[in-house]
Amino acid sequence: LGYMAAPDLPIRVGSIGFISIVGIWLISRLRKTEIDLRTSEILFRTMSDSSPIGMYIVQDGKFRYINPQFAQYTGYRQGELIGTDSLNLVVAEDRDKVRENAIKMLKGGDTTQYEYKIITKSGQIRWILETVVSILYQGKKATLGNFIDITERKKVDAELRERNKQMIALQQVSQVVNQSLELKDVANLALNESLKVLNLDCGAIRYLDEVTQEVVLLANSGLTQGMADEMQDSLRVKVSEGPIGEVVKSGQPIIIQD
């Protein structure tokens, strides 16, 4: 007779009860592991259900779990997304980028949070900041994602960039005013800087001659030859004439369709 050492239990080899004892020990271990897994899953769901961050689990490319915050961000009910392709939410032009960034992060090659756009159930475009990590879910490899809506932050950033462009334009115009009192020089620079701020290709500036009550062309930029010729034909326009005169008279913009 001899003895075999099993974890937590010395087992006597040769005993008729050897197989039974090992079987009982294995079953108890499996039950403990199952209980631990269930406990871990309950703890995870409890934490994620109350998290202010959107969280999801994707397995084989399909949503297996989403928390309430994720559902709120996307506008879908939790049950509507389970089993669907996770990339369906991503706008078409961002899908390849999202896939590449996620693979890099899962392989440990890049830990930088990445941004992309999604389409909500109502059709809104929202900006998302995301991180992902590999996990085991129900015994199989899966991906756990953390998902934050940064749409408002992106709007604020865009507004700040726009204001910065406007400030730079004003500084440029201010420098020219300090260097020259020529109205035409100031008008040309003001026009060019305005086109940059407004992301326009062409434009013109006219001023009102209060003595003659005429609208006079002062500066133009980026005009086609046809537009330039038309401008030359209307260097001075009466306040009561045409759309230009109407704009000056009413103080309101007029949109003219091509």
Coordinates of C-alpha atoms in Angstrom, one line a residue:
L1 CA 0.0 0.0 0.0
G2 CA 1.1 3.6 -0.6
Y3 CA -0.2 7.1 -0.3
M4 CA -0.8 9.7 -3.0
A5 CA -0.8 13.4 -2.1
A6 CA -3.8 15.3 -3.6
P7 CA -4.3 19.0 -2.8
D8 CA -5.8 19.3 0.7
L9 CA -6.2 15.6 1.0
P10 CA -3.8 12.6 1.4
I11 CA -5.3 9.6 -0.4
R12 CA -4.4 6.0 0.3
V13 CA -3.6 4.1 -2.9
G14 CA -5.0 0.6 -3.1
S15 CA -8.1 1.4 -1.2
I16 CA -11.4 0.5 -2.8
G17 CA -12.6 4.0 -1.8
F18 CA -9.8 5.7 -3.8
I19 CA -11.9 6.5 -6.9
S20 CA -14.9 7.6 -4.8
I21 CA -12.8 9.9 -2.6
V22 CA -11.1 11.5 -5.7
G23 CA -14.5 11.9 -7.4
I24 CA -16.0 13.6 -4.3
W25 CA -13.0 15.9 -4.1
L26 CA -13.2 16.9 -7.8
I27 CA -16.9 17.5 -7.5
S28 CA -16.4 19.7 -4.5
R29 CA -13.7 21.6 -6.3
L30 CA -15.9 22.1 -9.4
R31 CA -18.8 23.2 -7.2
K32 CA -16.6 25.7 -5.4
T33 CA -15.3 27.0 -8.8
E34 CA -18.8 27.3 -10.1
I35 CA -19.9 29.2 -6.9
D36 CA -16.8 31.5 -7.2
L37 CA -17.7 32.2 -10.9
R38 CA -21.3 32.9 -10.0
T39 CA -20.2 35.2 -7.2
S40 CA -17.8 37.1 -9.4
E41 CA -20.5 37.5 -12.1
I42 CA -23.0 38.8 -9.5
L43 CA -20.4 41.2 -8.2
F44 CA -19.5 42.4 -11.7
R45 CA -23.2 42.9 -12.7
T46 CA -23.9 44.8 -9.4
M47 CA -21.0 47.1 -10.0
S48 CA -21.6 47.7 -13.7
D49 CA -25.4 48.1 -13.4
S50 CA -24.7 51.2 -11.1
S51 CA -21.7 52.5 -13.1
P52 CA -21.9 55.9 -14.7
I53 CA -19.7 54.5 -17.5
G54 CA -21.2 52.5 -20.3
M55 CA -19.9 48.9 -20.1
Y56 CA -20.4 45.9 -22.5
I57 CA -19.2 42.4 -23.1
V58 CA -18.6 41.2 -26.7
Q59 CA -18.0 37.6 -27.5
D60 CA -17.6 36.3 -31.1
G61 CA -18.4 39.8 -32.4
K62 CA -21.8 39.8 -30.6
F63 CA -23.0 41.7 -27.6
R64 CA -23.4 39.3 -24.6
Y65 CA -24.0 41.9 -22.0
I66 CA -24.6 45.7 -21.8
N67 CA -25.1 47.8 -18.7
P68 CA -27.9 50.4 -18.2
Q69 CA -25.6 53.3 -18.9
F70 CA -24.5 51.8 -22.3
A71 CA -28.2 51.4 -23.2
Q72 CA -28.9 55.0 -22.2
Y73 CA -26.0 56.2 -24.4
T74 CA -27.2 54.3 -27.5
G75 CA -31.0 54.7 -27.0
Y76 CA -31.6 51.0 -27.2
R77 CA -33.1 48.7 -24.6
Q78 CA -30.7 46.1 -23.2
G79 CA -32.6 43.3 -24.8
E80 CA -32.5 44.9 -28.2
L81 CA -28.7 44.7 -28.5
I82 CA -27.9 41.3 -27.0
G83 CA -26.9 39.0 -29.8
T84 CA -26.4 41.7 -32.4
D85 CA -23.1 42.6 -34.2
S86 CA -21.2 45.1 -32.0
L87 CA -20.0 47.1 -34.9
N88 CA -23.5 47.8 -36.2
L89 CA -23.6 50.8 -33.8
V90 CA -20.5 52.4 -35.3
V91 CA -20.8 54.7 -38.3
A92 CA -19.6 53.0 -41.5
E93 CA -16.5 55.2 -42.0
D94 CA -15.2 54.5 -38.5
R95 CA -15.6 50.7 -38.3
D96 CA -12.2 49.7 -39.7
K97 CA -10.5 52.2 -37.4
V98 CA -12.4 50.9 -34.4
R99 CA -11.5 47.3 -35.2
E100 CA -7.8 48.1 -35.6
N101 CA -7.6 50.2 -32.4
A102 CA -9.4 47.5 -30.4
I103 CA -7.1 44.7 -31.7
K104 CA -4.0 46.8 -30.8
M105 CA -5.3 47.5 -27.3
L106 CA -6.3 43.9 -26.7
K107 CA -2.8 42.8 -27.8
G108 CA -1.2 45.3 -25.4
G109 CA 0.4 47.3 -28.2
D110 CA -1.5 50.5 -27.5
T111 CA -3.1 51.6 -24.3
T112 CA -4.4 55.0 -25.6
Q113 CA -8.1 55.5 -25.4
Y114 CA -9.6 55.9 -28.9
E115 CA -12.5 57.9 -30.3
Y116 CA -15.2 57.1 -32.8
K117 CA -18.8 57.9 -33.7
I118 CA -21.9 55.8 -33.3
I119 CA -25.5 56.1 -34.5
T120 CA -28.1 56.0 -31.7
K121 CA -31.5 54.4 -32.1
S122 CA -33.0 57.8 -32.9
G123 CA -30.4 58.4 -35.6
Q124 CA -28.2 60.9 -33.7
I125 CA -24.5 60.9 -34.2
R126 CA -22.6 60.7 -30.9
W127 CA -18.9 60.7 -30.2
I128 CA -17.5 57.9 -28.0
L129 CA -14.3 57.4 -26.0
E130 CA -13.5 53.7 -25.5
T131 CA -11.0 51.3 -23.9
V132 CA -11.2 47.5 -24.2
V133 CA -9.6 44.5 -22.3
S134 CA -9.6 40.7 -22.8
I135 CA -11.6 38.7 -20.2
L136 CA -13.1 35.2 -19.8
Y137 CA -16.9 35.2 -19.8
Q138 CA -18.8 32.0 -19.1
G139 CA -15.5 30.1 -19.7
K140 CA -14.8 31.6 -23.1
K141 CA -12.6 34.5 -24.3
A142 CA -14.4 37.8 -24.6
T143 CA -13.9 41.6 -24.7
L144 CA -14.9 44.0 -21.9
G145 CA -15.4 47.5 -23.1
N146 CA -15.7 50.8 -21.2
F147 CA -17.7 53.3 -23.3
I148 CA -18.1 57.1 -22.5
D149 CA -20.1 59.6 -24.5
I150 CA -17.9 62.7 -25.2
T151 CA -20.2 64.5 -27.6
E152 CA -20.6 67.6 -25.5
R153 CA -16.9 67.8 -24.9
K154 CA -16.3 67.6 -28.7
K155 CA -18.8 70.4 -29.2
V156 CA -17.0 72.6 -26.6
D157 CA -13.6 71.8 -28.2
A158 CA -15.0 72.8 -31.7
E159 CA -16.4 76.0 -30.3
L160 CA -13.0 76.9 -28.6
R161 CA -11.2 76.2 -31.9
E162 CA -13.6 78.4 -33.7
R163 CA -13.2 81.2 -31.2
N164 CA -9.4 80.8 -31.5
K165 CA -9.6 81.2 -35.3
Q166 CA -11.7 84.3 -34.8
M167 CA -9.2 85.8 -32.3
I168 CA -6.3 85.1 -34.7
A169 CA -8.3 86.8 -37.5
L170 CA -8.9 89.9 -35.4
Q171 CA -5.3 90.1 -34.4
Q172 CA -4.2 90.0 -38.0
V173 CA -6.7 92.7 -39.0
S174 CA -5.6 94.8 -35.9
Q175 CA -2.0 94.6 -37.0
V176 CA -2.8 95.8 -40.5
V177 CA -4.9 98.7 -39.0
N178 CA -1.9 99.7 -36.9
Q179 CA 0.5 99.6 -39.9
S180 CA -1.8 101.2 -42.5
L181 CA -4.8 103.4 -42.6
E182 CA -5.7 102.3 -46.1
L183 CA -9.2 101.1 -46.0
K184 CA -8.6 98.7 -49.0
D185 CA -5.7 97.0 -47.2
V186 CA -7.8 96.4 -44.1
A187 CA -10.8 95.2 -46.2
N188 CA -8.7 92.7 -48.1
L189 CA -7.1 91.2 -45.0
A190 CA -10.5 91.2 -43.2
L191 CA -12.1 89.4 -46.1
N192 CA -9.3 86.7 -46.3
E193 CA -9.4 86.1 -42.6
S194 CA -13.2 85.9 -42.6
L195 CA -13.1 83.3 -45.4
K196 CA -10.7 81.2 -43.3
V197 CA -12.9 81.4 -40.2
L198 CA -16.1 80.6 -42.2
N199 CA -14.4 77.9 -44.3
L200 CA -15.5 79.6 -47.5
D201 CA -13.7 79.7 -50.9
C202 CA -14.7 83.1 -52.1
G203 CA -16.3 86.4 -51.0
A204 CA -16.4 90.1 -51.4
I205 CA -16.8 93.2 -49.2
R206 CA -18.8 96.2 -50.1
Y207 CA -19.4 99.4 -48.2
L208 CA -22.2 102.0 -48.2
D209 CA -21.4 105.4 -49.6
E210 CA -23.8 107.5 -47.6
V211 CA -23.3 110.5 -49.8
T212 CA -24.4 108.8 -53.1
Q213 CA -26.4 106.0 -51.4
E214 CA -24.5 103.5 -53.4
V215 CA -23.0 100.1 -52.3
V216 CA -19.4 100.1 -53.5
L217 CA -17.2 97.1 -54.1
L218 CA -14.1 97.3 -51.8
A219 CA -12.5 93.9 -51.8
N220 CA -13.0 90.4 -53.3
S221 CA -11.2 87.1 -53.1
G222 CA -11.4 83.6 -54.8
L223 CA -14.0 84.6 -57.4
T224 CA -14.3 82.8 -60.7
Q225 CA -13.7 84.8 -63.8
G226 CA -17.5 85.0 -64.4
M227 CA -18.1 86.2 -60.9
A228 CA -15.3 88.7 -61.1
D229 CA -16.7 90.1 -64.4
E230 CA -20.1 90.4 -62.8
M231 CA -18.5 92.2 -59.9
Q232 CA -16.8 94.7 -62.3
D233 CA -20.2 95.4 -63.9
S234 CA -21.7 96.3 -60.6
L235 CA -18.9 98.2 -58.8
R236 CA -21.4 100.6 -57.5
V237 CA -25.0 99.6 -56.9
K238 CA -27.9 101.8 -55.7
V239 CA -29.3 100.8 -52.3
S240 CA -32.7 100.2 -53.9
E241 CA -31.3 98.0 -56.7
G242 CA -30.8 94.2 -56.9
P243 CA -30.1 91.7 -54.1
I244 CA -27.0 93.6 -52.9
G245 CA -29.0 96.8 -52.4
E246 CA -31.8 94.8 -50.7
V247 CA -29.3 93.3 -48.2
V248 CA -28.0 96.8 -47.3
K249 CA -31.5 98.2 -47.1
S250 CA -33.0 95.4 -45.0
G251 CA -29.9 94.5 -43.0
Q252 CA -30.8 90.8 -43.5
P253 CA -28.9 88.2 -45.5
I254 CA -30.4 86.8 -48.7
I255 CA -29.7 83.2 -49.9
I256 CA -29.6 82.9 -53.7
Q257 CA -29.8 79.4 -55.1
D258 CA -27.5 78.6 -58.0

